[in-house]
mmCIF file of C-alpha atoms in Angstrom:
data_model
loop_
_atom_site.group_PDB
_atom_site.id
_atom_site.type_symbol
_atom_site.label_atom_id
_atom_site.label_comp_id
_atom_site.label_asym_id
_atom_site.label_seq_id
_atom_site.Cartn_x
_atom_site.Cartn_y
_atom_site.Cartn_z
ATOM 1 C CA UNK R 1 -14.267 11.555 -41.002
ATOM 2 C CA UNK R 2 -13.521 8.333 -39.146
ATOM 3 C CA UNK R 3 -12.235 9.816 -35.901
ATOM 4 C CA UNK R 4 -14.478 7.821 -33.555
ATOM 5 C CA UNK R 5 -13.664 4.301 -34.879
ATOM 6 C CA UNK R 6 -9.977 5.179 -34.986
ATOM 7 C CA UNK R 7 -10.101 6.467 -31.431
ATOM 8 C CA UNK R 8 -11.850 3.321 -30.213
ATOM 9 C CA UNK R 9 -9.327 1.075 -31.935
ATOM 10 C CA UNK R 10 -6.349 2.967 -30.526
ATOM 11 C CA UNK R 11 -7.805 3.094 -27.044
ATOM 12 C CA UNK R 12 -8.490 -0.632 -27.144
ATOM 13 C CA UNK R 13 -4.832 -1.182 -27.915
ATOM 14 C CA UNK R 14 -3.861 0.942 -24.946
ATOM 15 C CA UNK R 15 -6.191 -0.902 -22.620
ATOM 16 C CA UNK R 16 -3.843 -3.862 -22.661
ATOM 17 C CA UNK R 17 -4.723 -4.692 -19.092
ATOM 18 C CA UNK R 18 -7.811 -6.622 -20.066
ATOM 19 C CA UNK R 19 -6.817 -10.276 -19.828
ATOM 20 C CA UNK R 20 -3.178 -9.455 -20.490
ATOM 21 C CA UNK R 21 -1.305 -10.122 -17.290
ATOM 22 C CA UNK R 22 2.182 -10.275 -18.785
ATOM 23 C CA UNK R 23 4.408 -7.250 -18.935
ATOM 24 C CA UNK R 24 4.961 -7.141 -22.694
ATOM 25 C CA UNK R 25 2.523 -4.323 -23.226
ATOM 26 C CA UNK R 26 3.765 -2.129 -20.391
ATOM 27 C CA UNK R 27 6.707 0.228 -20.148
ATOM 28 C CA UNK R 28 9.538 -0.547 -17.754
ATOM 29 C CA UNK R 29 8.522 0.791 -14.301
ATOM 30 C CA UNK R 30 10.641 3.690 -13.003
ATOM 31 C CA UNK R 31 10.916 1.980 -9.637
ATOM 32 C CA UNK R 32 12.575 -1.467 -9.919
ATOM 33 C CA UNK R 33 10.345 -4.346 -8.907
ATOM 34 C CA UNK R 34 12.798 -5.491 -6.205
ATOM 35 C CA UNK R 35 12.630 -2.139 -4.454
ATOM 36 C CA UNK R 36 8.851 -2.048 -4.772
ATOM 37 C CA UNK R 37 8.522 -5.580 -3.408
ATOM 38 C CA UNK R 38 10.658 -4.743 -0.366
ATOM 39 C CA UNK R 39 8.356 -1.831 0.358
ATOM 40 C CA UNK R 40 5.361 -4.144 -0.110
ATOM 41 C CA UNK R 41 6.839 -6.668 2.328
ATOM 42 C CA UNK R 42 7.080 -4.033 5.040
ATOM 43 C CA UNK R 43 3.481 -3.031 4.399
ATOM 44 C CA UNK R 44 2.352 -6.662 4.640
ATOM 45 C CA UNK R 45 4.088 -7.101 7.984
ATOM 46 C CA UNK R 46 2.854 -3.810 9.401
ATOM 47 C CA UNK R 47 -0.733 -4.626 8.425
ATOM 48 C CA UNK R 48 -1.479 -8.092 9.746
ATOM 49 C CA UNK R 49 -4.134 -10.082 7.906
ATOM 50 C CA UNK R 50 -6.443 -10.288 10.925
ATOM 51 C CA UNK R 51 -6.810 -6.527 11.326
ATOM 52 C CA UNK R 52 -7.728 -5.993 7.694
ATOM 53 C CA UNK R 53 -10.283 -8.793 7.462
ATOM 54 C CA UNK R 54 -12.051 -7.759 10.637
ATOM 55 C CA UNK R 55 -15.574 -7.673 9.271
ATOM 56 C CA UNK R 56 -16.490 -11.002 10.919
ATOM 57 C CA UNK R 57 -15.325 -9.720 14.280
ATOM 58 C CA UNK R 58 -17.292 -6.504 13.802
ATOM 59 C CA UNK R 59 -20.440 -8.498 13.040
ATOM 60 C CA UNK R 60 -19.845 -10.595 16.119
ATOM 61 C CA UNK R 61 -19.527 -7.427 18.180
ATOM 62 C CA UNK R 62 -22.648 -5.981 16.593
ATOM 63 C CA UNK R 63 -24.737 -8.982 17.578
ATOM 64 C CA UNK R 64 -24.136 -8.229 21.266
ATOM 65 C CA UNK R 65 -22.444 -11.471 22.204
ATOM 66 C CA UNK R 66 -19.086 -9.818 21.743
ATOM 67 C CA UNK R 67 -19.918 -7.070 24.220
ATOM 68 C CA UNK R 68 -21.119 -9.586 26.804
ATOM 69 C CA UNK R 69 -18.012 -11.725 26.368
ATOM 70 C CA UNK R 70 -15.656 -8.764 26.512
ATOM 71 C CA UNK R 71 -17.444 -7.365 29.560
ATOM 72 C CA UNK R 72 -17.174 -10.711 31.324
ATOM 73 C CA UNK R 73 -13.505 -10.989 30.397
ATOM 74 C CA UNK R 74 -12.763 -7.477 31.745
ATOM 75 C CA UNK R 75 -14.631 -8.186 34.983
ATOM 76 C CA UNK R 76 -12.747 -11.474 35.409
ATOM 77 C CA UNK R 77 -9.386 -9.785 34.741
ATOM 78 C CA UNK R 78 -10.083 -6.979 37.214
ATOM 79 C CA UNK R 79 -11.132 -9.537 39.856
ATOM 80 C CA UNK R 80 -7.998 -11.572 39.243
ATOM 81 C CA UNK R 81 -5.714 -8.530 39.481
ATOM 82 C CA UNK R 82 -7.467 -7.384 42.653
ATOM 83 C CA UNK R 83 -7.112 -10.876 44.141
ATOM 84 C CA UNK R 84 -3.384 -11.024 43.310
ATOM 85 C CA UNK R 85 -2.733 -7.524 44.665
ATOM 86 C CA UNK R 86 -4.651 -8.206 47.877
ATOM 87 C CA UNK R 87 -2.781 -11.453 48.470
ATOM 88 C CA UNK R 88 0.641 -9.856 47.854
ATOM 89 C CA UNK R 89 -0.009 -6.915 50.116
ATOM 90 C CA UNK R 90 -1.464 -9.158 52.788
ATOM 91 C CA UNK R 91 1.684 -11.249 52.863
ATOM 92 C CA UNK R 92 3.900 -8.141 52.975
ATOM 93 C CA UNK R 93 1.899 -6.196 55.526
ATOM 94 C CA UNK R 94 -0.280 -8.685 57.297
ATOM 95 C CA UNK R 95 -0.886 -6.193 60.125
ATOM 96 C CA UNK R 96 -2.980 -3.962 57.829
ATOM 97 C CA UNK R 97 -6.534 -4.802 56.843
ATOM 98 C CA UNK R 98 -6.944 -6.286 53.379
ATOM 99 C CA UNK R 99 -9.314 -3.532 52.193
ATOM 100 C CA UNK R 100 -6.653 -0.862 52.769
ATOM 101 C CA UNK R 101 -4.151 -2.757 50.736
ATOM 102 C CA UNK R 102 -6.481 -2.674 47.771
ATOM 103 C CA UNK R 103 -6.912 1.076 47.826
ATOM 104 C CA UNK R 104 -3.392 2.040 48.837
ATOM 105 C CA UNK R 105 -1.372 -0.442 46.878
ATOM 106 C CA UNK R 106 0.932 0.696 44.088
ATOM 107 C CA UNK R 107 0.568 -1.030 40.709
ATOM 108 C CA UNK R 108 2.376 -4.328 40.453
ATOM 109 C CA UNK R 109 5.707 -3.633 38.731
ATOM 110 C CA UNK R 110 5.781 -5.290 35.332
ATOM 111 C CA UNK R 111 9.072 -7.153 35.358
ATOM 112 C CA UNK R 112 8.393 -8.412 31.845
ATOM 113 C CA UNK R 113 8.443 -4.879 30.414
ATOM 114 C CA UNK R 114 12.084 -3.884 30.141
ATOM 115 C CA UNK R 115 13.015 -0.527 28.634
ATOM 116 C CA UNK R 116 14.027 -2.253 25.406
ATOM 117 C CA UNK R 117 10.425 -3.190 24.772
ATOM 118 C CA UNK R 118 9.207 0.405 24.979
ATOM 119 C CA UNK R 119 12.070 2.095 23.165
ATOM 120 C CA UNK R 120 11.521 3.228 19.585
ATOM 121 C CA UNK R 121 14.378 4.048 17.236
ATOM 122 C CA UNK R 122 15.008 4.919 13.597
ATOM 123 C CA UNK R 123 17.707 3.640 11.279
ATOM 124 C CA UNK R 124 18.404 2.745 7.683
ATOM 125 C CA UNK R 125 20.680 0.056 6.246
ATOM 126 C CA UNK R 126 21.336 -0.604 2.581
ATOM 127 C CA UNK R 127 22.547 -4.037 1.461
ATOM 128 C CA UNK R 128 24.205 -4.611 4.834
ATOM 129 C CA UNK R 129 25.045 -7.983 6.455
ATOM 130 C CA UNK R 130 22.389 -8.756 9.045
ATOM 131 C CA UNK R 131 25.029 -9.274 11.759
ATOM 132 C CA UNK R 132 25.914 -5.589 11.502
ATOM 133 C CA UNK R 133 22.264 -4.632 11.789
ATOM 134 C CA UNK R 134 21.945 -6.927 14.817
ATOM 135 C CA UNK R 135 25.003 -5.364 16.443
ATOM 136 C CA UNK R 136 23.522 -1.915 15.957
ATOM 137 C CA UNK R 137 20.216 -3.014 17.480
ATOM 138 C CA UNK R 138 22.040 -4.566 20.460
ATOM 139 C CA UNK R 139 23.661 -1.234 21.170
ATOM 140 C CA UNK R 140 20.537 0.848 20.649
ATOM 141 C CA UNK R 141 18.138 -1.336 22.618
ATOM 142 C CA UNK R 142 20.636 -2.468 25.265
ATOM 143 C CA UNK R 143 19.971 -6.139 24.596
ATOM 144 C CA UNK R 144 21.929 -9.171 23.474
ATOM 145 C CA UNK R 145 21.153 -10.736 20.104
ATOM 146 C CA UNK R 146 22.225 -14.341 19.473
ATOM 147 C CA UNK R 147 22.400 -15.385 15.810
ATOM 148 C CA UNK R 148 22.024 -19.065 14.970
ATOM 149 C CA UNK R 149 22.662 -20.458 11.487
ATOM 150 C CA UNK R 150 23.911 -18.396 8.553
ATOM 151 C CA UNK R 151 21.437 -15.581 9.029
ATOM 152 C CA UNK R 152 24.183 -13.143 10.052
ATOM 153 C CA UNK R 153 25.688 -13.229 6.567
ATOM 154 C CA UNK R 154 22.460 -12.376 4.762
ATOM 155 C CA UNK R 155 22.378 -8.865 3.358
ATOM 156 C CA UNK R 156 19.377 -6.684 4.108
ATOM 157 C CA UNK R 157 18.094 -3.337 2.896
ATOM 158 C CA UNK R 158 15.714 -1.829 5.390
ATOM 159 C CA UNK R 159 14.548 1.406 6.896
ATOM 160 C CA UNK R 160 12.701 2.002 10.157
ATOM 161 C CA UNK R 161 11.215 5.199 11.398
ATOM 162 C CA UNK R 162 10.392 5.301 15.100
ATOM 163 C CA UNK R 163 9.681 1.572 15.463
ATOM 164 C CA UNK R 164 9.868 -0.756 18.447
ATOM 165 C CA UNK R 165 12.149 -3.791 18.709
ATOM 166 C CA UNK R 166 9.238 -6.165 18.145
ATOM 167 C CA UNK R 167 8.059 -4.294 15.039
ATOM 168 C CA UNK R 168 11.566 -4.341 13.593
ATOM 169 C CA UNK R 169 12.023 -8.031 14.290
ATOM 170 C CA UNK R 170 8.666 -8.824 12.681
ATOM 171 C CA UNK R 171 9.569 -6.961 9.483
ATOM 172 C CA UNK R 172 13.040 -8.462 9.232
ATOM 173 C CA UNK R 173 11.803 -11.954 10.125
ATOM 174 C CA UNK R 174 9.480 -11.734 7.150
ATOM 175 C CA UNK R 175 12.150 -10.316 4.847
ATOM 176 C CA UNK R 176 14.881 -12.795 5.744
ATOM 177 C CA UNK R 177 12.605 -15.712 6.720
ATOM 178 C CA UNK R 178 14.070 -16.203 10.190
ATOM 179 C CA UNK R 179 12.522 -17.072 13.524
ATOM 180 C CA UNK R 180 13.190 -15.276 16.764
ATOM 181 C CA UNK R 181 12.602 -15.773 20.471
ATOM 182 C CA UNK R 182 12.668 -12.925 22.983
ATOM 183 C CA UNK R 183 13.879 -13.822 26.474
ATOM 184 C CA UNK R 184 12.706 -10.804 28.393
ATOM 185 C CA UNK R 185 14.320 -11.833 31.686
ATOM 186 C CA UNK R 186 17.791 -12.063 30.147
ATOM 187 C CA UNK R 187 17.131 -9.183 27.724
ATOM 188 C CA UNK R 188 18.198 -11.525 24.970
ATOM 189 C CA UNK R 189 16.856 -12.200 21.473
ATOM 190 C CA UNK R 190 17.734 -15.463 19.746
ATOM 191 C CA UNK R 191 17.414 -15.355 15.964
ATOM 192 C CA UNK R 192 17.699 -18.535 13.942
ATOM 193 C CA UNK R 193 17.597 -18.964 10.192
ATOM 194 C CA UNK R 194 19.719 -20.246 7.354
ATOM 195 C CA UNK R 195 18.229 -18.825 4.189
ATOM 196 C CA UNK R 196 18.195 -15.244 3.049
ATOM 197 C CA UNK R 197 14.761 -15.589 1.421
ATOM 198 C CA UNK S 1 -2.891 -17.487 -13.499
ATOM 199 C CA UNK S 2 -1.089 -20.364 -11.834
ATOM 200 C CA UNK S 3 -3.498 -21.976 -9.369
ATOM 201 C CA UNK S 4 -0.626 -22.718 -6.977
ATOM 202 C CA UNK S 5 0.149 -18.999 -6.714
ATOM 203 C CA UNK S 6 -3.482 -18.220 -5.981
ATOM 204 C CA UNK S 7 -3.743 -20.987 -3.378
ATOM 205 C CA UNK S 8 -0.464 -19.862 -1.816
ATOM 206 C CA UNK S 9 -1.673 -16.265 -1.600
ATOM 207 C CA UNK S 10 -4.848 -17.439 0.123
ATOM 208 C CA UNK S 11 -2.600 -19.031 2.769
ATOM 209 C CA UNK S 12 -0.524 -15.829 3.078
ATOM 210 C CA UNK S 13 2.528 -17.631 1.676
ATOM 211 C CA UNK S 14 5.224 -14.925 1.109
ATOM 212 C CA UNK S 15 6.738 -16.661 -1.932
ATOM 213 C CA UNK S 16 3.383 -16.885 -3.705
ATOM 214 C CA UNK S 17 2.651 -13.278 -2.823
ATOM 215 C CA UNK S 18 5.998 -12.242 -4.288
ATOM 216 C CA UNK S 19 5.375 -14.169 -7.532
ATOM 217 C CA UNK S 20 1.961 -12.585 -7.939
ATOM 218 C CA UNK S 21 3.328 -9.136 -7.140
ATOM 219 C CA UNK S 22 6.182 -9.416 -9.643
ATOM 220 C CA UNK S 23 3.798 -10.650 -12.330
ATOM 221 C CA UNK S 24 1.327 -7.803 -11.918
ATOM 222 C CA UNK S 25 3.738 -5.015 -10.987
ATOM 223 C CA UNK S 26 4.511 -3.575 -14.481
ATOM 224 C CA UNK S 27 0.812 -3.232 -15.293
ATOM 225 C CA UNK S 28 -0.103 -1.738 -11.927
ATOM 226 C CA UNK S 29 2.791 0.701 -12.084
ATOM 227 C CA UNK S 30 1.776 1.779 -15.601
ATOM 228 C CA UNK S 31 -1.790 2.278 -14.389
ATOM 229 C CA UNK S 32 -0.861 4.422 -11.395
ATOM 230 C CA UNK S 33 1.676 6.396 -13.386
ATOM 231 C CA UNK S 34 -1.231 7.779 -15.393
ATOM 232 C CA UNK S 35 -2.498 9.422 -12.211
ATOM 233 C CA UNK S 36 0.667 10.498 -10.404
ATOM 234 C CA UNK S 37 3.957 12.019 -11.510
ATOM 235 C CA UNK S 38 5.800 11.278 -8.263
ATOM 236 C CA UNK S 39 7.232 7.757 -7.924
ATOM 237 C CA UNK S 40 6.450 7.725 -4.212
ATOM 238 C CA UNK S 41 2.756 8.367 -4.911
ATOM 239 C CA UNK S 42 2.742 5.737 -7.655
ATOM 240 C CA UNK S 43 4.288 3.130 -5.371
ATOM 241 C CA UNK S 44 1.951 4.050 -2.513
ATOM 242 C CA UNK S 45 -1.077 3.532 -4.755
ATOM 243 C CA UNK S 46 0.271 0.248 -6.167
ATOM 244 C CA UNK S 47 1.168 -1.185 -2.768
ATOM 245 C CA UNK S 48 -2.017 -0.023 -1.046
ATOM 246 C CA UNK S 49 -3.966 -1.731 -3.806
ATOM 247 C CA UNK S 50 -1.893 -4.910 -3.733
ATOM 248 C CA UNK S 51 -2.257 -5.029 0.050
ATOM 249 C CA UNK S 52 -6.029 -5.099 -0.423
ATOM 250 C CA UNK S 53 -5.592 -7.797 -3.055
ATOM 251 C CA UNK S 54 -3.548 -9.977 -0.699
ATOM 252 C CA UNK S 55 -5.776 -9.371 2.299
ATOM 253 C CA UNK S 56 -9.036 -9.989 0.438
ATOM 254 C CA UNK S 57 -7.921 -12.631 -2.031
ATOM 255 C CA UNK S 58 -10.220 -15.170 -0.392
ATOM 256 C CA UNK S 59 -13.108 -13.054 -1.710
ATOM 257 C CA UNK S 60 -11.946 -13.427 -5.315
ATOM 258 C CA UNK S 61 -14.270 -15.647 -7.321
ATOM 259 C CA UNK S 62 -12.631 -17.118 -10.482
ATOM 260 C CA UNK S 63 -16.083 -17.626 -11.996
ATOM 261 C CA UNK S 64 -16.540 -13.858 -12.193
ATOM 262 C CA UNK S 65 -13.388 -13.105 -14.169
ATOM 263 C CA UNK S 66 -9.622 -13.063 -14.299
ATOM 264 C CA UNK S 67 -7.660 -12.409 -11.111
ATOM 265 C CA UNK S 68 -5.629 -9.834 -13.002
ATOM 266 C CA UNK S 69 -8.693 -7.756 -13.838
ATOM 267 C CA UNK S 70 -9.894 -7.945 -10.232
ATOM 268 C CA UNK S 71 -6.473 -6.872 -8.990
ATOM 269 C CA UNK S 72 -6.310 -4.092 -11.594
ATOM 270 C CA UNK S 73 -9.654 -2.725 -10.453
ATOM 271 C CA UNK S 74 -8.586 -2.958 -6.809
ATOM 272 C CA UNK S 75 -5.331 -1.081 -7.448
ATOM 273 C CA UNK S 76 -7.174 1.562 -9.476
ATOM 274 C CA UNK S 77 -9.584 1.965 -6.563
ATOM 275 C CA UNK S 78 -6.629 2.447 -4.208
ATOM 276 C CA UNK S 79 -5.232 5.082 -6.574
ATOM 277 C CA UNK S 80 -8.585 6.878 -6.566
ATOM 278 C CA UNK S 81 -8.628 6.831 -2.763
ATOM 279 C CA UNK S 82 -5.197 8.450 -2.799
ATOM 280 C CA UNK S 83 -6.441 11.009 -5.317
ATOM 281 C CA UNK S 84 -9.410 11.866 -3.068
ATOM 282 C CA UNK S 85 -7.042 12.266 -0.121
ATOM 283 C CA UNK S 86 -4.672 14.494 -2.061
ATOM 284 C CA UNK S 87 -7.241 16.404 -4.079
ATOM 285 C CA UNK S 88 -7.057 20.131 -3.632
ATOM 286 C CA UNK S 89 -10.312 22.041 -3.536
ATOM 287 C CA UNK S 90 -10.991 23.632 -6.878
ATOM 288 C CA UNK S 91 -13.797 25.938 -7.789
ATOM 289 C CA UNK S 92 -13.394 26.065 -11.550
ATOM 290 C CA UNK S 93 -16.451 24.917 -13.376
ATOM 291 C CA UNK S 94 -17.485 24.627 -16.975
ATOM 292 C CA UNK S 95 -21.230 24.835 -17.207
ATOM 293 C CA UNK S 96 -21.617 24.775 -20.962
ATOM 294 C CA UNK S 97 -21.540 21.411 -22.651
ATOM 295 C CA UNK S 98 -18.205 21.440 -24.405
ATOM 296 C CA UNK S 99 -18.448 18.711 -27.016
ATOM 297 C CA UNK S 100 -14.819 19.038 -28.099
ATOM 298 C CA UNK S 101 -13.566 17.975 -24.701
ATOM 299 C CA UNK S 102 -15.687 14.872 -24.835
ATOM 300 C CA UNK S 103 -15.056 13.678 -28.377
ATOM 301 C CA UNK S 104 -11.450 14.505 -29.229
ATOM 302 C CA UNK S 105 -8.938 12.388 -27.377
ATOM 303 C CA UNK S 106 -5.508 14.059 -27.270
ATOM 304 C CA UNK S 107 -3.825 10.753 -26.408
ATOM 305 C CA UNK S 108 -5.298 8.652 -29.164
ATOM 306 C CA UNK S 109 -2.206 8.435 -31.337
ATOM 307 C CA UNK S 110 0.412 8.406 -28.608
ATOM 308 C CA UNK S 111 2.652 5.685 -27.221
ATOM 309 C CA UNK S 112 2.953 5.049 -23.462
ATOM 310 C CA UNK S 113 6.156 7.027 -23.033
ATOM 311 C CA UNK S 114 4.639 10.009 -24.830
ATOM 312 C CA UNK S 115 1.453 9.762 -22.788
ATOM 313 C CA UNK S 116 3.464 9.902 -19.572
ATOM 314 C CA UNK S 117 5.544 12.761 -20.924
ATOM 315 C CA UNK S 118 2.491 14.882 -21.673
ATOM 316 C CA UNK S 119 0.669 13.878 -18.480
ATOM 317 C CA UNK S 120 3.670 15.139 -16.511
ATOM 318 C CA UNK S 121 3.078 18.559 -18.035
ATOM 319 C CA UNK S 122 -0.451 18.793 -16.621
ATOM 320 C CA UNK S 123 -1.501 19.987 -13.154
ATOM 321 C CA UNK S 124 -2.250 17.122 -10.744
ATOM 322 C CA UNK S 125 -6.045 17.388 -10.708
ATOM 323 C CA UNK S 126 -6.278 17.807 -14.474
ATOM 324 C CA UNK S 127 -4.062 14.754 -14.839
ATOM 325 C CA UNK S 128 -6.379 12.579 -12.706
ATOM 326 C CA UNK S 129 -9.456 13.572 -14.637
ATOM 327 C CA UNK S 130 -7.797 13.194 -18.035
ATOM 328 C CA UNK S 131 -6.417 9.758 -17.209
ATOM 329 C CA UNK S 132 -9.723 8.513 -15.897
ATOM 330 C CA UNK S 133 -11.623 9.814 -18.908
ATOM 331 C CA UNK S 134 -9.289 9.246 -21.819
ATOM 332 C CA UNK S 135 -7.174 6.301 -20.653
ATOM 333 C CA UNK S 136 -9.449 4.381 -18.286
ATOM 334 C CA UNK S 137 -12.634 5.030 -20.225
ATOM 335 C CA UNK S 138 -14.834 6.312 -17.401
ATOM 336 C CA UNK S 139 -17.752 8.589 -18.192
ATOM 337 C CA UNK S 140 -17.978 12.088 -16.747
ATOM 338 C CA UNK S 141 -20.735 10.988 -14.359
ATOM 339 C CA UNK S 142 -18.610 8.076 -13.162
ATOM 340 C CA UNK S 143 -15.641 10.372 -12.558
ATOM 341 C CA UNK S 144 -17.909 12.701 -10.572
ATOM 342 C CA UNK S 145 -18.650 9.820 -8.188
ATOM 343 C CA UNK S 146 -15.162 8.312 -8.218
ATOM 344 C CA UNK S 147 -13.237 11.363 -7.089
ATOM 345 C CA UNK S 148 -16.096 13.355 -5.556
ATOM 346 C CA UNK S 149 -15.812 16.281 -7.921
ATOM 347 C CA UNK S 150 -18.550 18.436 -9.431
ATOM 348 C CA UNK S 151 -19.584 17.633 -12.991
ATOM 349 C CA UNK S 152 -18.736 21.142 -14.141
ATOM 350 C CA UNK S 153 -15.280 20.818 -12.612
ATOM 351 C CA UNK S 154 -14.660 17.513 -14.368
ATOM 352 C CA UNK S 155 -15.634 19.103 -17.676
ATOM 353 C CA UNK S 156 -13.423 22.063 -16.928
ATOM 354 C CA UNK S 157 -10.435 19.760 -16.346
ATOM 355 C CA UNK S 158 -11.105 17.883 -19.597
ATOM 356 C CA UNK S 159 -11.252 21.162 -21.446
ATOM 357 C CA UNK S 160 -8.139 22.388 -19.638
ATOM 358 C CA UNK S 161 -6.315 19.188 -20.545
ATOM 359 C CA UNK S 162 -7.099 19.570 -24.221
ATOM 360 C CA UNK S 163 -6.340 23.287 -24.285
ATOM 361 C CA UNK S 164 -2.976 22.892 -22.568
ATOM 362 C CA UNK S 165 -1.969 19.895 -24.662
ATOM 363 C CA UNK S 166 -2.990 21.636 -27.871
ATOM 364 C CA UNK S 167 -0.585 24.485 -27.061
ATOM 365 C CA UNK S 168 2.172 22.015 -26.149
ATOM 366 C CA UNK S 169 1.621 20.003 -29.338
ATOM 367 C CA UNK S 170 1.789 23.192 -31.418
ATOM 368 C CA UNK S 171 5.010 24.285 -29.698
ATOM 369 C CA UNK S 172 6.558 20.877 -30.330
ATOM 370 C CA UNK S 173 5.468 20.905 -33.974
ATOM 371 C CA UNK S 174 6.919 24.390 -34.474
ATOM 372 C CA UNK S 175 10.180 23.313 -32.836
ATOM 373 C CA UNK S 176 10.382 20.210 -35.032
ATOM 374 C CA UNK S 177 9.770 22.325 -38.147
ATOM 375 C CA UNK S 178 12.559 24.709 -37.132
ATOM 376 C CA UNK S 179 14.943 21.805 -36.524
ATOM 377 C CA UNK S 180 13.960 20.256 -39.861
#
């Protein structure tokens, strides 16, 4: 009975992964590589390199210096905000004492936070020219999107589920290799790129 | 492995990452298909693993072995993490030492497509254990640690795998005889 040697030999043949990086020994994947790669691209964008390789930062925090630095930074920020608020309120209502303005003042309105920045939407496009996707985003986010170069003619297959404008732009910038600038005052996004990656 | 691809991946260059991904994808898909029947699960395991590969590629030391083997191990680890997350709690245990389950490999004469066909006929947990034992070559003790399952349960799944497949093989043989 030679069942054990036969089994070992057959198993060795099946373990083609060892030092065999080509795809000759493997069956055709059920999911095409292009589709899988597009999914991988989205994962790469959604998980920035810095957050994954955070062990150095954790060590830095653990040593105590991080806590001191962060504490100092928070204290400095709070002081700065308090200083700005006091000054603004003093100019507006110089008849009131400065201490009252600190306690009674409303938060400074964030003019750089338009609704478009907070809004989250979902959509799916399959092999669609990017200009159509941009037009849809303009409508949904209430912004203007300027396309520079040939980027508008590139086709894109993408799906977003409850994502912000910035998250969507990051994913698509990676997929289509374009650059973008957000002008928050004008509620305008300028996208420039020529290739379709 | 092309050194330019490796260097590019270390710099997070998308084109290098794509080349590496396309090169390894068939093998990684075949690996994860041993564990999962659903394409979504397979792709999740592959991409979670490849994400770790890309994010930790600076830790890869060529002196210790091929990049492919390192990536393969990383993707398999990601698949095992997914298995642990999905694993349903089972209480079956096989306390007796069933030698048959350990020695006889039901997959030994099969091609890939047949292996996948028969794996698809097994319950999810039995499939994980069978694949790890018979296809990936892990010992029972290693599987116990890998997927946090009791030794008796692992043995039960191996026995279950063989019992179920034996019945399926017999049914197929009988059907083939009738056709013939």
